[in-house]
Short mmCIF file of C-alpha atoms and ligand atoms in Angstrom, two decimals:
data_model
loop_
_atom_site.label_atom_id
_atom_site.label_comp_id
_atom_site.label_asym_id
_atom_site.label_seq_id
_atom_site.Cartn_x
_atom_site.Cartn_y
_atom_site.Cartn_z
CA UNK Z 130 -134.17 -66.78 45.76
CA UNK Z 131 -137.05 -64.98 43.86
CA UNK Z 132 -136.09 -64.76 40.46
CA UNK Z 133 -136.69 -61.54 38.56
CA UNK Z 134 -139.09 -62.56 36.70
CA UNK Z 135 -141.11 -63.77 39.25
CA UNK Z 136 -140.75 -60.01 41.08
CA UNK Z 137 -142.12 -58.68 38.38
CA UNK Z 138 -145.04 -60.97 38.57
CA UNK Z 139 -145.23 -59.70 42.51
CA UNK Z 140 -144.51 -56.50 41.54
CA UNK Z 141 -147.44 -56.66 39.30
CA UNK Z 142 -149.70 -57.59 41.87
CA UNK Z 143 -149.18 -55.07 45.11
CA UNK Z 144 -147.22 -52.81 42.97
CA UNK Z 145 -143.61 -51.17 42.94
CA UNK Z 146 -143.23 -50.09 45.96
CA UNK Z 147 -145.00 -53.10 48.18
CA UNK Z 148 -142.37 -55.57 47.04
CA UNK Z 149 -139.04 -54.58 49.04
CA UNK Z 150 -135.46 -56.24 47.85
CA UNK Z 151 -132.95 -53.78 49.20
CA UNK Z 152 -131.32 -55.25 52.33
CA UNK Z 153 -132.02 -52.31 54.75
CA UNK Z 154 -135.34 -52.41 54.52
CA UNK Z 155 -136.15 -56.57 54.85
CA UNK Z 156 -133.33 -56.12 57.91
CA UNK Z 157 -136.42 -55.84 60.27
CA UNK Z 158 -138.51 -58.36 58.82
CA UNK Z 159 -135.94 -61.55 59.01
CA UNK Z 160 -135.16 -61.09 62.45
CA UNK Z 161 -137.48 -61.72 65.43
CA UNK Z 162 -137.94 -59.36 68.76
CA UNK Z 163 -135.32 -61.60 71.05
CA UNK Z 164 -132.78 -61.26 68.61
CA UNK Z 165 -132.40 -65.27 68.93
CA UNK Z 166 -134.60 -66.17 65.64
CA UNK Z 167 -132.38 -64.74 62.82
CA UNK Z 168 -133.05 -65.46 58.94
CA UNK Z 169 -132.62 -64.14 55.30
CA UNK Z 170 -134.89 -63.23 52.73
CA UNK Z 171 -135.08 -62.11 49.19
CA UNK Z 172 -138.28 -60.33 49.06
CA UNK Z 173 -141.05 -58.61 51.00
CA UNK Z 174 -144.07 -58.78 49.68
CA UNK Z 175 -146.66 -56.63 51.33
CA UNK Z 176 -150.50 -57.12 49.88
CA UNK Z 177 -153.22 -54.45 50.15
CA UNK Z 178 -156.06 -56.57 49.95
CA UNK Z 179 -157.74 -60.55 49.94
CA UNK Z 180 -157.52 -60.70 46.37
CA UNK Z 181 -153.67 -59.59 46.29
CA UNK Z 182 -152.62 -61.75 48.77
CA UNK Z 183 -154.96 -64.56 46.78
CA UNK Z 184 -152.85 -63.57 43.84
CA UNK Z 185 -149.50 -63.46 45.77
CA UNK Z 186 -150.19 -67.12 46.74
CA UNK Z 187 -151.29 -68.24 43.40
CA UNK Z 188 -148.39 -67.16 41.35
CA UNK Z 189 -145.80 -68.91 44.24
CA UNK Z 190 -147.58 -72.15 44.18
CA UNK Z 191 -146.75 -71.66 40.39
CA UNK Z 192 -143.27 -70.88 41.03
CA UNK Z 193 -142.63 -72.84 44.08
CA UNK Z 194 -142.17 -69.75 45.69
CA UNK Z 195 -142.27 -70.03 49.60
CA UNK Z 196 -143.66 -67.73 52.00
CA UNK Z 197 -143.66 -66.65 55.65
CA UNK Z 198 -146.36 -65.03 57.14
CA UNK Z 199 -145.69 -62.09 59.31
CA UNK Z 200 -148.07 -59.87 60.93
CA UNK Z 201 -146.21 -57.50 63.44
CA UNK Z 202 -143.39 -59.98 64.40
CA UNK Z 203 -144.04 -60.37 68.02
CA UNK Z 204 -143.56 -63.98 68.13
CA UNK Z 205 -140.98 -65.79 70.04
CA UNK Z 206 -141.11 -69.07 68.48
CA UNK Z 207 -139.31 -68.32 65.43
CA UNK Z 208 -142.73 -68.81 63.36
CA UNK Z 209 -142.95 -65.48 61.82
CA UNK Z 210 -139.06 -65.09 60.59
CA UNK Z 211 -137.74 -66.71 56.93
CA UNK Z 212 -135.26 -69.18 58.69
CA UNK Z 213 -135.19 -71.02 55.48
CA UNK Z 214 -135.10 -67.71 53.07
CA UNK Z 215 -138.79 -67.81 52.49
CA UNK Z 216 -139.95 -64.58 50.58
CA UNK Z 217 -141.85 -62.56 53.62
CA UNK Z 218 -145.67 -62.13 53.20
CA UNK Z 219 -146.59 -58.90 55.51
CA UNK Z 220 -149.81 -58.50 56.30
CA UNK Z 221 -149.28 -54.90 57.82
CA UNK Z 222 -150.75 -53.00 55.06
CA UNK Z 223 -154.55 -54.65 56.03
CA UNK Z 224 -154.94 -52.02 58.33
CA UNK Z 225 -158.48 -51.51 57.99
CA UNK Z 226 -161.19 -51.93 60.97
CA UNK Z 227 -165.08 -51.68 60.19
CA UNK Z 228 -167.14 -49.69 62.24
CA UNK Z 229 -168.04 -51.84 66.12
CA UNK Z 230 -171.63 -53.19 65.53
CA UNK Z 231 -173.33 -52.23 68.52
CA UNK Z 232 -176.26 -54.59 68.57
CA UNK Z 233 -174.24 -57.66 68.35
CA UNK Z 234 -170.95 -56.30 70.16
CA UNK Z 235 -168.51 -57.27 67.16
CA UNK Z 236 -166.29 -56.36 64.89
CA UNK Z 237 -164.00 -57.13 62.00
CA UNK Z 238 -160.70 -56.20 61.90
CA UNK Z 239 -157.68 -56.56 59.09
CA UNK Z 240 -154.63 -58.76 59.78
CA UNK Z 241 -152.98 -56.35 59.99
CA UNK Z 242 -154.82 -54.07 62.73
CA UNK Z 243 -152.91 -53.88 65.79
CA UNK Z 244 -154.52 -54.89 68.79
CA UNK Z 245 -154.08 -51.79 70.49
CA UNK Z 246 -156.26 -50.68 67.62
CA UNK Z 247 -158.89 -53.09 68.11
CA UNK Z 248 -159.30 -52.24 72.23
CA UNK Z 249 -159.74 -48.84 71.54
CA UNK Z 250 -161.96 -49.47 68.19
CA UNK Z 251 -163.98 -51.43 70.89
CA UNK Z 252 -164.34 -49.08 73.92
CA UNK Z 253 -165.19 -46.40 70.89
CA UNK Z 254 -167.91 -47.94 70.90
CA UNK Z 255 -169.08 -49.03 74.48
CA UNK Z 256 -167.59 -52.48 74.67
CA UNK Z 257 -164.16 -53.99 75.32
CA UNK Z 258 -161.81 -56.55 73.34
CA UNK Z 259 -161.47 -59.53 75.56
CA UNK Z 260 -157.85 -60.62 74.82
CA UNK Z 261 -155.59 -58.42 75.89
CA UNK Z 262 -151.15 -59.24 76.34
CA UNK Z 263 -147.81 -57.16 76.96
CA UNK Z 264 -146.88 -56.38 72.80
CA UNK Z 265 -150.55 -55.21 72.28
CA UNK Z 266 -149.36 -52.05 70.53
CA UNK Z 267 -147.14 -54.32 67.82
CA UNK Z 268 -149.10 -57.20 68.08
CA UNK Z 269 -151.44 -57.74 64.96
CA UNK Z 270 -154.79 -59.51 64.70
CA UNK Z 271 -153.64 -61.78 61.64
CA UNK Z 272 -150.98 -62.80 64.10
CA UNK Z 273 -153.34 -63.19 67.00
CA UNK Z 274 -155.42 -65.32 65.55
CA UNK Z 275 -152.85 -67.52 63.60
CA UNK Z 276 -150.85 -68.38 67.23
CA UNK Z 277 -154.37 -68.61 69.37
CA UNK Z 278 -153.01 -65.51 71.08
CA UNK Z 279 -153.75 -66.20 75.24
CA UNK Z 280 -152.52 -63.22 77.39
CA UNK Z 281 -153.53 -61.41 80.51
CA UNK Z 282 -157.44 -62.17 80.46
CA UNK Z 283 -157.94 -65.78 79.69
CA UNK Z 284 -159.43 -66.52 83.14
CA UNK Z 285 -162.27 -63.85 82.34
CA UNK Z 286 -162.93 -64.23 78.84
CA UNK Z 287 -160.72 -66.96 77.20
CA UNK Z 288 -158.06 -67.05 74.02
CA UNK Z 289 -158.48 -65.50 71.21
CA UNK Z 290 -160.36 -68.79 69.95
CA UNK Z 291 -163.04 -67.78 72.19
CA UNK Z 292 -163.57 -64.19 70.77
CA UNK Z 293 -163.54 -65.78 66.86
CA UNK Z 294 -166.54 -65.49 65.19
CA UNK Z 295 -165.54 -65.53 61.48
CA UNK Z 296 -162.84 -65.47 59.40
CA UNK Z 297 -161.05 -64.65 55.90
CA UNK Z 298 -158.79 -66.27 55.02
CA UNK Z 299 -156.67 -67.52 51.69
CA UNK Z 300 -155.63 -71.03 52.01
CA UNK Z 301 -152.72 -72.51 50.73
CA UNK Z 302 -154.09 -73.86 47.25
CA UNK Z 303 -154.92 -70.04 47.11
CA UNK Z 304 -158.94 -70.52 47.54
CA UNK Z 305 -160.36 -67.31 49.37
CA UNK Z 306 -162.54 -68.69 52.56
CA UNK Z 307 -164.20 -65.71 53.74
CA UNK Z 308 -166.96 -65.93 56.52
CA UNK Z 309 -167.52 -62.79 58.33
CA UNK Z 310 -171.00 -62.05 58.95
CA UNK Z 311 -171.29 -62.58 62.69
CA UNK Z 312 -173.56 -65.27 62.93
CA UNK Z 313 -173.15 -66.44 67.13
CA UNK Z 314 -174.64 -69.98 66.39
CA UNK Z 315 -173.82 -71.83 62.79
CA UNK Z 316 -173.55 -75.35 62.92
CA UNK Z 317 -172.69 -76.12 59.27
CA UNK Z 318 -170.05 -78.45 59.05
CA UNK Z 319 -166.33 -77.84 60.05
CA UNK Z 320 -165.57 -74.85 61.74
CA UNK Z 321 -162.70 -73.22 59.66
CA UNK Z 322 -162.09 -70.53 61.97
CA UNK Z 323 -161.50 -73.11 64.77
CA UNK Z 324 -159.26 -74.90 62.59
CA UNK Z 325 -157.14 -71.77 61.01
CA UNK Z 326 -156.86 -69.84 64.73
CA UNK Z 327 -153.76 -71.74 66.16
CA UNK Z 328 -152.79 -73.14 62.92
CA UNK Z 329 -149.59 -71.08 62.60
CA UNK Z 330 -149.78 -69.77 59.07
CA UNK Z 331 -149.57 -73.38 58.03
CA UNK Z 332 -152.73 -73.90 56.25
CA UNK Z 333 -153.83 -70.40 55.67
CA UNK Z 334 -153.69 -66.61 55.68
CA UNK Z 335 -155.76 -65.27 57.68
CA UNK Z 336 -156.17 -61.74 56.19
CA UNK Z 337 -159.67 -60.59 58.60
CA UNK Z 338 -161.10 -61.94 61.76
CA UNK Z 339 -164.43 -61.25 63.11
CA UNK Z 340 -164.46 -60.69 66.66
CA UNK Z 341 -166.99 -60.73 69.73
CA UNK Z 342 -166.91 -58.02 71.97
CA UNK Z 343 -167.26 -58.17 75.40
CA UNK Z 344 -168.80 -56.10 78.19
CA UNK Z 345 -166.61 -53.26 79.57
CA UNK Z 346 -165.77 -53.30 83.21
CA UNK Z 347 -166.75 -50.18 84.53
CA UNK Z 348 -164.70 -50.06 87.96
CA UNK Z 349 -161.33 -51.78 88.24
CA UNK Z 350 -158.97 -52.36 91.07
CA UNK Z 351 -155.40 -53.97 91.05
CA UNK Z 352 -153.99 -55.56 93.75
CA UNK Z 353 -150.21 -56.75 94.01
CA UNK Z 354 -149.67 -59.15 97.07
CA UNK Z 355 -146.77 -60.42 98.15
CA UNK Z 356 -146.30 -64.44 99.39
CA UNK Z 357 -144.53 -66.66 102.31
CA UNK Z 358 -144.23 -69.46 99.24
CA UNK Z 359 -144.23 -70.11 96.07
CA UNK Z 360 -147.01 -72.78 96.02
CA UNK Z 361 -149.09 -70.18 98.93
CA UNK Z 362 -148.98 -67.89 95.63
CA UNK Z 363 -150.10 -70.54 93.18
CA UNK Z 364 -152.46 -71.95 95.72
CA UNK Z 365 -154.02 -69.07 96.11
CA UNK Z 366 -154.51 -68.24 91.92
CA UNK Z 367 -156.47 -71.33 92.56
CA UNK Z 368 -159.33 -70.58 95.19
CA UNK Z 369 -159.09 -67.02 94.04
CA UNK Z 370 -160.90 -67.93 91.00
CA UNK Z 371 -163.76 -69.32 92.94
CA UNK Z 372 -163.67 -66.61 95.59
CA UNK Z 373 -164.02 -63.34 93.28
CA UNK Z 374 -166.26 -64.15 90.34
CA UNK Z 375 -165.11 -60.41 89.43
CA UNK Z 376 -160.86 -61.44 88.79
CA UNK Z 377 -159.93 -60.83 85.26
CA UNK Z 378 -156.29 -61.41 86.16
CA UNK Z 379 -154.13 -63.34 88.27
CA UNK Z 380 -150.18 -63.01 87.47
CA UNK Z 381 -147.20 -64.80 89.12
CA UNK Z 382 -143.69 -63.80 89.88
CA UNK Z 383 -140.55 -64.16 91.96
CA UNK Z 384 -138.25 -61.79 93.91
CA UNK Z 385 -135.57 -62.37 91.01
CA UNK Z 386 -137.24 -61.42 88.57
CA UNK Z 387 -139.69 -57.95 90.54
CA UNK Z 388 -135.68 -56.92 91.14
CA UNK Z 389 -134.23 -57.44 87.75
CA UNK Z 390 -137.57 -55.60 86.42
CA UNK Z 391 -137.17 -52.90 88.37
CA UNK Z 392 -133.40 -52.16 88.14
CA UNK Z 393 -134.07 -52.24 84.39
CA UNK Z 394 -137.03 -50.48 84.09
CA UNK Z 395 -136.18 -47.88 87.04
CA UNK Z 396 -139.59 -48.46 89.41
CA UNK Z 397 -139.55 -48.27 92.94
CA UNK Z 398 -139.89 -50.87 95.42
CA UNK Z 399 -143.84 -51.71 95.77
CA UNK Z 400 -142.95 -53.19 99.42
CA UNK Z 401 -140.50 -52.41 102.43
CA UNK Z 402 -139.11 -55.85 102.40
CA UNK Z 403 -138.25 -58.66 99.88
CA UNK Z 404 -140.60 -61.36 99.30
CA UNK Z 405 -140.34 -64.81 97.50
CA UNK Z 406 -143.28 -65.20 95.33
CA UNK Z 407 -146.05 -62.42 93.99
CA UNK Z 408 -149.56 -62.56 92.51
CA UNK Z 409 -150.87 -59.49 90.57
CA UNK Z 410 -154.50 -59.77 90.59
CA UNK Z 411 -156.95 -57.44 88.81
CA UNK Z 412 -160.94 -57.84 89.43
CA UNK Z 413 -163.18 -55.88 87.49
CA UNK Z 414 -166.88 -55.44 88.16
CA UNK Z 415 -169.76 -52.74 87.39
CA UNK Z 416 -169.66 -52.04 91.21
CA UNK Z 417 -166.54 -51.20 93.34
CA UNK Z 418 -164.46 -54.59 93.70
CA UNK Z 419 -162.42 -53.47 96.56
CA UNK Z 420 -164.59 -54.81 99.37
CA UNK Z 421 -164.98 -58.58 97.47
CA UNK Z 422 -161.26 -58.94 96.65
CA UNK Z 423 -160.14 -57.22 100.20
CA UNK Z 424 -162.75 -60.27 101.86
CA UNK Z 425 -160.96 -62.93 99.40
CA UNK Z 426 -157.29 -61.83 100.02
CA UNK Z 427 -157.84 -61.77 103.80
CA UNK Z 428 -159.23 -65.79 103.71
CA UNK Z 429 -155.84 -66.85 101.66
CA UNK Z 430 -152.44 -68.29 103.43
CA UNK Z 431 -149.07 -67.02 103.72
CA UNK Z 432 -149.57 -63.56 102.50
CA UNK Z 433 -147.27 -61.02 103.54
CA UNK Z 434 -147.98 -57.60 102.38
CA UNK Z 435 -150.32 -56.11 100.27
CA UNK Z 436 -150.57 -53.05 97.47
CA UNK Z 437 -153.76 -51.68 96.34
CA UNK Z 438 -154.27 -49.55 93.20
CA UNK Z 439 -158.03 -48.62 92.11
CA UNK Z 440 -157.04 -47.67 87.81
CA UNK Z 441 -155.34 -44.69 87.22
CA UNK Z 442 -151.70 -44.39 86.91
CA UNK Z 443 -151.16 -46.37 90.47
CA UNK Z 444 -152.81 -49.76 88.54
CA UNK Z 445 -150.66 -49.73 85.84
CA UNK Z 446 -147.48 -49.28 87.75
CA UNK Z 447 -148.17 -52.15 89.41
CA UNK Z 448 -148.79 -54.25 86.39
CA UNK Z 449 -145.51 -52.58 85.31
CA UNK Z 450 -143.74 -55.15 87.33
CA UNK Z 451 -145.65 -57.83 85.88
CA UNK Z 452 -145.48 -56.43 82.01
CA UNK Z 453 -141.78 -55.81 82.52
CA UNK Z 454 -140.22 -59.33 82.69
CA UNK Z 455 -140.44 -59.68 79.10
CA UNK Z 456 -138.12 -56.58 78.08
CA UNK Z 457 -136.00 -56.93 81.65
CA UNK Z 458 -134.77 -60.16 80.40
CA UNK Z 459 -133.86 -59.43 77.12
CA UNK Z 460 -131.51 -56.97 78.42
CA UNK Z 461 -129.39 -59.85 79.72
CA UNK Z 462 -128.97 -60.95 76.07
CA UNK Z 463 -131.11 -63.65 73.71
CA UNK Z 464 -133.32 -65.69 75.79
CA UNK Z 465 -134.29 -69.73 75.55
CA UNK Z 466 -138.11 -68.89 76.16
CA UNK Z 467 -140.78 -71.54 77.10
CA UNK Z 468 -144.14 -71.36 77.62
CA UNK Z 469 -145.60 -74.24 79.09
CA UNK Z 470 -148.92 -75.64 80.89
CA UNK Z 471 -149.89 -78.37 82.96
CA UNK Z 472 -153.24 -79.27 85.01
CA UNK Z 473 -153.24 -77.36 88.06
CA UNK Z 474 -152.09 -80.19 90.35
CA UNK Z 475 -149.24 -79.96 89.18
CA UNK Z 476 -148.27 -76.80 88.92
CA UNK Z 477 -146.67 -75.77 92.25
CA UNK Z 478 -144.81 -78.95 91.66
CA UNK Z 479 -143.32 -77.71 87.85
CA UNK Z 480 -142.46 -74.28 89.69
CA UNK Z 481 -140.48 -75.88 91.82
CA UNK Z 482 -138.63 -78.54 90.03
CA UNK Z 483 -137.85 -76.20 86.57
CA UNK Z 484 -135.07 -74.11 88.82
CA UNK Z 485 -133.80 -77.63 89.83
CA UNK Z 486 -133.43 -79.15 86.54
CA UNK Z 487 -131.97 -75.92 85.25
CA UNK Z 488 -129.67 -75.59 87.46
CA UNK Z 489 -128.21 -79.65 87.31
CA UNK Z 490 -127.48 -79.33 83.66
CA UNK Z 491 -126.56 -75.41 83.45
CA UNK Z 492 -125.37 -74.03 87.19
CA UNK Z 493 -124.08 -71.02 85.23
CA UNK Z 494 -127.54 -70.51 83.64
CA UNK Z 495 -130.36 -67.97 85.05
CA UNK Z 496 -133.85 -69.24 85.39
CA UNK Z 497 -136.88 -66.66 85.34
CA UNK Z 498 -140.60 -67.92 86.02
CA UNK Z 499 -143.54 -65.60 85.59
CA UNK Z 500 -146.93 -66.69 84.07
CA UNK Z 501 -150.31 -67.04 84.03
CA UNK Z 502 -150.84 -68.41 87.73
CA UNK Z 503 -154.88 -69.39 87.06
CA UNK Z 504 -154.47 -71.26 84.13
CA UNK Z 505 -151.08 -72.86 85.38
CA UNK Z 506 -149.28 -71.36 82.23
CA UNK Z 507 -146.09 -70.54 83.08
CA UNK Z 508 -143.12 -68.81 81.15
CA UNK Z 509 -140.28 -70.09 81.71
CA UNK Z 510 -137.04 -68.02 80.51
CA UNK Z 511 -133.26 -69.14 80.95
CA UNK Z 512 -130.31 -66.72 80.65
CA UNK Z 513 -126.44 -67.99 79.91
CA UNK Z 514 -127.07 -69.87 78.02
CA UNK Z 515 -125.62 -70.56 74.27
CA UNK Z 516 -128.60 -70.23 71.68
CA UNK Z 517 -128.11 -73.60 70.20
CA UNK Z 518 -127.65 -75.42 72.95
CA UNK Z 519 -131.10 -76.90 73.72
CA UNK Z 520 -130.45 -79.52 76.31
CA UNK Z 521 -131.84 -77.52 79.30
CA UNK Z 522 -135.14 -76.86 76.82
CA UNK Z 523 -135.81 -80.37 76.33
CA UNK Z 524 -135.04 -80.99 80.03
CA UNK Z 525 -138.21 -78.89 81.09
CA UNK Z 526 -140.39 -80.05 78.32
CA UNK Z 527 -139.51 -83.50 78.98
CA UNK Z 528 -140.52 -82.54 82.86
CA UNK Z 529 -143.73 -80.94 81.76
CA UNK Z 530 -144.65 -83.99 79.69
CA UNK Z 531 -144.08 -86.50 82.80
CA UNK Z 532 -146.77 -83.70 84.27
CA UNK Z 533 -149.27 -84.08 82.14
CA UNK Z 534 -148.81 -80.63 80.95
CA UNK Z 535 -148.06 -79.18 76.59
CA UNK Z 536 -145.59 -77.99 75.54
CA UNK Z 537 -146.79 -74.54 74.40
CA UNK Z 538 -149.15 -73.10 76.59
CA UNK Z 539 -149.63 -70.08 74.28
CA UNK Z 540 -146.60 -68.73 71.74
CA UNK Z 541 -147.31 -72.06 69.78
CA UNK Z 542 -144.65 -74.27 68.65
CA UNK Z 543 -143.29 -72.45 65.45
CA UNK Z 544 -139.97 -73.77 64.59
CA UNK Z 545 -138.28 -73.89 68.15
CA UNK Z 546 -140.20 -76.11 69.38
CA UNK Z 547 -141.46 -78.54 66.43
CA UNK Z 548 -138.85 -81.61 67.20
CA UNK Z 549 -140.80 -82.33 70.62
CA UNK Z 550 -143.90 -81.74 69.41
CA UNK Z 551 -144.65 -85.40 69.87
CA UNK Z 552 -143.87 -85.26 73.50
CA UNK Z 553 -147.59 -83.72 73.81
CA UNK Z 554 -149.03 -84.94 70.91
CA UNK Z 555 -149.72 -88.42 69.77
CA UNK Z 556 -148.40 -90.01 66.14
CA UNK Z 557 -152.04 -90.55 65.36
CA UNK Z 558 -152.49 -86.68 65.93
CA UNK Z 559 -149.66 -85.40 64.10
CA UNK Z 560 -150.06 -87.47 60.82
CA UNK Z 561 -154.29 -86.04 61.24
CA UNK Z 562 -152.61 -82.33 61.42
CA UNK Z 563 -150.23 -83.60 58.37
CA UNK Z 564 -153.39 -85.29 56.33
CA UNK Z 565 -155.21 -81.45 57.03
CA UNK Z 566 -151.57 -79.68 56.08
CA UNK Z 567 -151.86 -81.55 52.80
CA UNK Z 568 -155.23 -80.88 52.23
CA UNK Z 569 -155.17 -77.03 52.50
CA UNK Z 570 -151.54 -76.13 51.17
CA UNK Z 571 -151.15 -79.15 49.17
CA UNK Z 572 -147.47 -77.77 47.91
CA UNK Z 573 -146.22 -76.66 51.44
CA UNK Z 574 -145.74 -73.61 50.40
CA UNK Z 575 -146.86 -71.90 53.75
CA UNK Z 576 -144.58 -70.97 56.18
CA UNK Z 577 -142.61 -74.18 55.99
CA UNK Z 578 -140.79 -75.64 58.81
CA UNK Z 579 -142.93 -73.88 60.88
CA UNK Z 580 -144.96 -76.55 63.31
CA UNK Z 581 -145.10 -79.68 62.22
CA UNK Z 582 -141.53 -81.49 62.84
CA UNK Z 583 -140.28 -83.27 59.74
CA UNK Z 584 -141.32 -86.93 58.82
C1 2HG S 684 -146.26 -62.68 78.63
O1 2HG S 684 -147.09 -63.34 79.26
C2 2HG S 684 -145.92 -63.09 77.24
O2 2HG S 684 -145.77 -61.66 79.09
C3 2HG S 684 -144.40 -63.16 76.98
O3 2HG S 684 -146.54 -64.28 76.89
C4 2HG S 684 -143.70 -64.21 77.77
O4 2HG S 684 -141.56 -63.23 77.31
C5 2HG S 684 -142.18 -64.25 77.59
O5 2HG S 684 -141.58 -65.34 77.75
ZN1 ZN S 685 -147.93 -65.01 78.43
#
């Protein structure tokens, strides 16, 4: 609990009215989108600036005051929420975005810019944000860049890593690391953007990120194309990629989850007949992709049907059905969500066998797959199931370790998914990220419990 002394001392920082105590207004920040991460806070704090949230982190190392970070609270790991009644540091107030350089194709954006904001900051401008996933509009750069954000692009243009040029950032011993000016190549020493982007809000707040731009597609098409197979559809994510230099996207579902989608989200059927697996490709060139991706669709096996969309309204219904899974299933009450990877091998193989070992602990459980078929990222969602009861969880991450695979292919590991972080990363690894931890918020006063599993 913040005592009131030390809310004056916030108070004195952001001002009156940025530091929240009354319950109705923190009821949105201790709770996470599923509904399944649910904590308890005494405080908001929400900083204007660098230098407040400098201060704001000064004066809690001082009064062993702890803080979560929160950005717009799109996480589903349970990273962003005060589980353990951590004052809330929101980052929603740095808002600001600086004008696109057009030279250099970049720009800096606040943590708290949305990335909705940044994409159309970008094509302002003549250029295009390369990371791009369903909870855009909430979604906040801080945030982004804190989880390594992946998404809907990766295959084209990479994580969020990828895009990071610079950032500023306060670390946990309150020391402002700010390093924004753009440069492309700058090999001095270790690269703290690297480092921070992924890091979870455990090291540092990132309160501005310097991004590069990318080139904007001028002609798009979507394609949604319906399988024999499962492993035909993740088969052919994988030639694909070689096949149409122009794909930017290449998203996997099942017939479960196209008809729970579109019962919840009222969309028509994109097909006459039911099929068991589905790729949602998009290619995007500065010529027409139609004729490339029609010549790379027609080469693959066991597809069965085929919708075309060339932008416009008809392209994003079809990545409707794709976008929707997230919201569909979180109709059927709090999800167990995964997100995990494995080398491509494998990954027809980890389709398959999830449902299985689902099914042999939980046979009254739901599974729902859908992912990120080219980078054999898969999300991996169970209904009816009891929120604390974690066996089927550690089932499939203990199958996706015997694969080869992590863990967290891209929500990170917050705190649902800290006590098997070691079945991806070695003890010599996690006592090098605890070594760095104690380094850069030497009195753990950043989002605690959050990553690293307890020694
Ligand atoms: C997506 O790819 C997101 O749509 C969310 O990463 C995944 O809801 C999920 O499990
Ligand atoms: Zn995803």
């Amino acid at each position: 609990m913040v005592e009131p002394r030390q809310l004056r001392e916030l108070r004195e920082i952001v001002g009156d009215e940025h530091v929240l105590v009354d319950e109705d207004l923190l009821s949105s920040y201790v709770v996470d989108f599923t509904g399944r991460f649910r904590g308890w806070s005494g405080c908001v704090v929400r900083p204007g600036s660098t230098q407040e949230v400098a201060a704001i982190v000064s004066t809690c190392r001082r009064n062993g005051i702890r803080l979560t970070v929160q950005g717009g609270n799109t996480g589903l790991v349970g990273g962003a929420v005060p589980l353990g009644g951590e004052t809330v540091l929101s980052l929603r107030r740095l808002s600001r975005i600086d004008h696109v350089d057009p030279r250099s194709g970049q720009l800096t954006a606040g943590a708290g810019v949305s990335i909705v904001a940044v994409q159309q900051a970008a094509a302002a401008a003549g250029w295009a944000y390369g990371v791009d996933f369903s909870s855009r509009a909430s979604a906040t750069v801080g945030g982004s860049v804190a989880t390594n954000a992946g998404g809907l692009r990766v295959l084209r243009h990479g994580d969020t890593r990828a895009q990071l040029l610079g950032v500023e950032a306060v670390l946990g011993t309150a020391a402002v690391v700010s390093r924004l000016s753009g440069l492309t190549k700058d090999n001095t020493g270790y690269h703290l953007p690297g480092l921070l982007c992924g890091s979870e809000g455990t090291l540092g707040v990132v309160t501005a990120a310097r991004f590069r731009l990318v080139a904007p597609l001028a002609q798009r098409v979507v394609a949604l194309l319906a399988f024999r197979t499962p492993s035909d559809a993740v088969a052919a994510a994988g030639s694909l990629r070689r096949q149409l230099p122009s794909l930017s996207a290449a998203e996997l579902f099942f017939d479960e989850g196209l008809s729970l989608v579109r019962e919840v989200l009222s969309l028509p059927t994109p097909f006459p007949s039911r099929h068991r697996a589905y790729l949602l490709l998009e290619a995007g060139a500065d010529h027409d992709p139609v004729t490339e991706l029609s010549a790379a669709v027609e080469s693959l096996h066991g597809v069965e049907a085929v919708a075309v969309a060339t932008g416009g309204h008809g392209a994003d219904q079809l990545w409707r059905y794709r976008e929707g899974h997230t919201e569909a299933i979180n109709t059927l009450g709090a999800p167990h969500k995964l997100d995990v990877t494995v080398p491509m091998d494998a990954f027809a193989e980890l389709v398959e066998r999830v449902p299985e070992v689902v099914a042999r602990l939980r046979p009254e459980a739901r599974t729902w797959l859908f992912g990120h078929a080219a980078e054999g990222s898969l999300h991996v969602n169970v209904t009816g199931v009891d929120p604390a009861d974690e066996e089927v969880d550690e089932a499939v991450l203990r199958l996706v370790a015997s694969l080869e695979g992590s863990i967290s292919a891209e929500h990170g590991i917050g705190r649902a998914k800290r006590r098997w972080l070691d079945l991806c990363r070695s003890s010599a690894e996690i006592e090098a990220f605890r070594a760095i931890k104690g380094a850069l918020d030497p009195d753990g006063i950043l989002n605690p419990g959050v990553l690293l599993p307890d020694s």
